[in-house]
Amino acid sequence: MVRSSVCVPYFALHIILLASMTKAENGDLVDQICKKTPFYDICNSTLHSNPLNPKSDLKGVALIMVNNILANATDTLSYIERLIKQSPGHGLEKALAFCAESYIPIVKYTLPQAVDAINQGRFGFASYCISDAVKEVSTCESRFSGSTQSPLADRNGFVQKLVDVASAIIKLLLKG
Ligand SMILES: *[C@@H]1O[C@H](CO)[C@@H](O)[C@H](O)[C@H]1NC(C)=O
Ligand SMILES: *[C@@H]1O[C@H](CO)[C@@H](O)[C@H](O)[C@H]1NC(C)=O
């Protein structure tokens, strides 16, 4: 009787303490990891808008980043498809079609493979997939050099930065 009346509140307090500690520790984890990437702000805001689960570690963080690239690349592919439907001039349409062909394998295969590889602890392969994705994105961007101004410059640039952040995190996993 005495025991339960003491134990229960203590237990509840313990849970509250643990919960708040975990939150602070996640904040620290995010800060520590993002400082080791080339774009702190992008890293920080991405990780803060995707709540980490309490047991998050470097691998969990890498998964969040790569899934975020996947979401953003998927969004960019549908943006490209919308632009194509607006029948821009011939030159622009050709470049956009080329870019759609670059983004389709990234969204369908390359990034999902990177996610699987991280889940399986195959960080070297994950790193390879990610750098393959960024190669495709820069080939797409190079199609606009010359007279046509790239309507994808901001989006391609953002995907490249996300990839740079993810690569830095995967390098930490490879070292660990
Ligand atoms: C990290 O992001 C959070 C949420 O957007 C923000 O409140 C915090 O100030 C950022 N940290 C730094 C050091 O910029
Ligand atoms: C992808 O990034 C662009 C910024 O370049 C942003 O406008 C867009 O909303 C993002 N999409 C997703 C799904 O995160």
mmCIF file of N, CA and C in Angstrom, residues 5 25 31 76 123 144:
data_model
loop_
_atom_site.group_PDB
_atom_site.id
_atom_site.type_symbol
_atom_site.label_atom_id
_atom_site.label_comp_id
_atom_site.label_asym_id
_atom_site.label_seq_id
_atom_site.Cartn_x
_atom_site.Cartn_y
_atom_site.Cartn_z
ATOM 1 N N SER A 5 1.895 3.927 -3.304
ATOM 2 C CA SER A 5 1.636 5.368 -3.286
ATOM 3 C C SER A 5 2.945 6.159 -3.449
ATOM 4 N N GLU A 25 18.517 15.902 -25.781
ATOM 5 C CA GLU A 25 19.615 15.157 -26.386
ATOM 6 C C GLU A 25 19.477 15.091 -27.900
ATOM 7 N N ASP A 31 22.374 19.180 -33.665
ATOM 8 C CA ASP A 31 23.374 20.237 -33.736
ATOM 9 C C ASP A 31 24.768 19.677 -34.051
ATOM 10 N N THR A 76 10.035 17.705 -57.397
ATOM 11 C CA THR A 76 10.666 18.370 -58.538
ATOM 12 C C THR A 76 10.276 17.691 -59.849
ATOM 13 N N PHE A 123 26.663 1.225 -46.021
ATOM 14 C CA PHE A 123 26.803 2.676 -46.165
ATOM 15 C C PHE A 123 27.622 3.064 -47.393
ATOM 16 N N PHE A 144 20.567 23.401 -69.614
ATOM 17 C CA PHE A 144 20.016 24.748 -69.768
ATOM 18 C C PHE A 144 21.096 25.784 -70.045
#
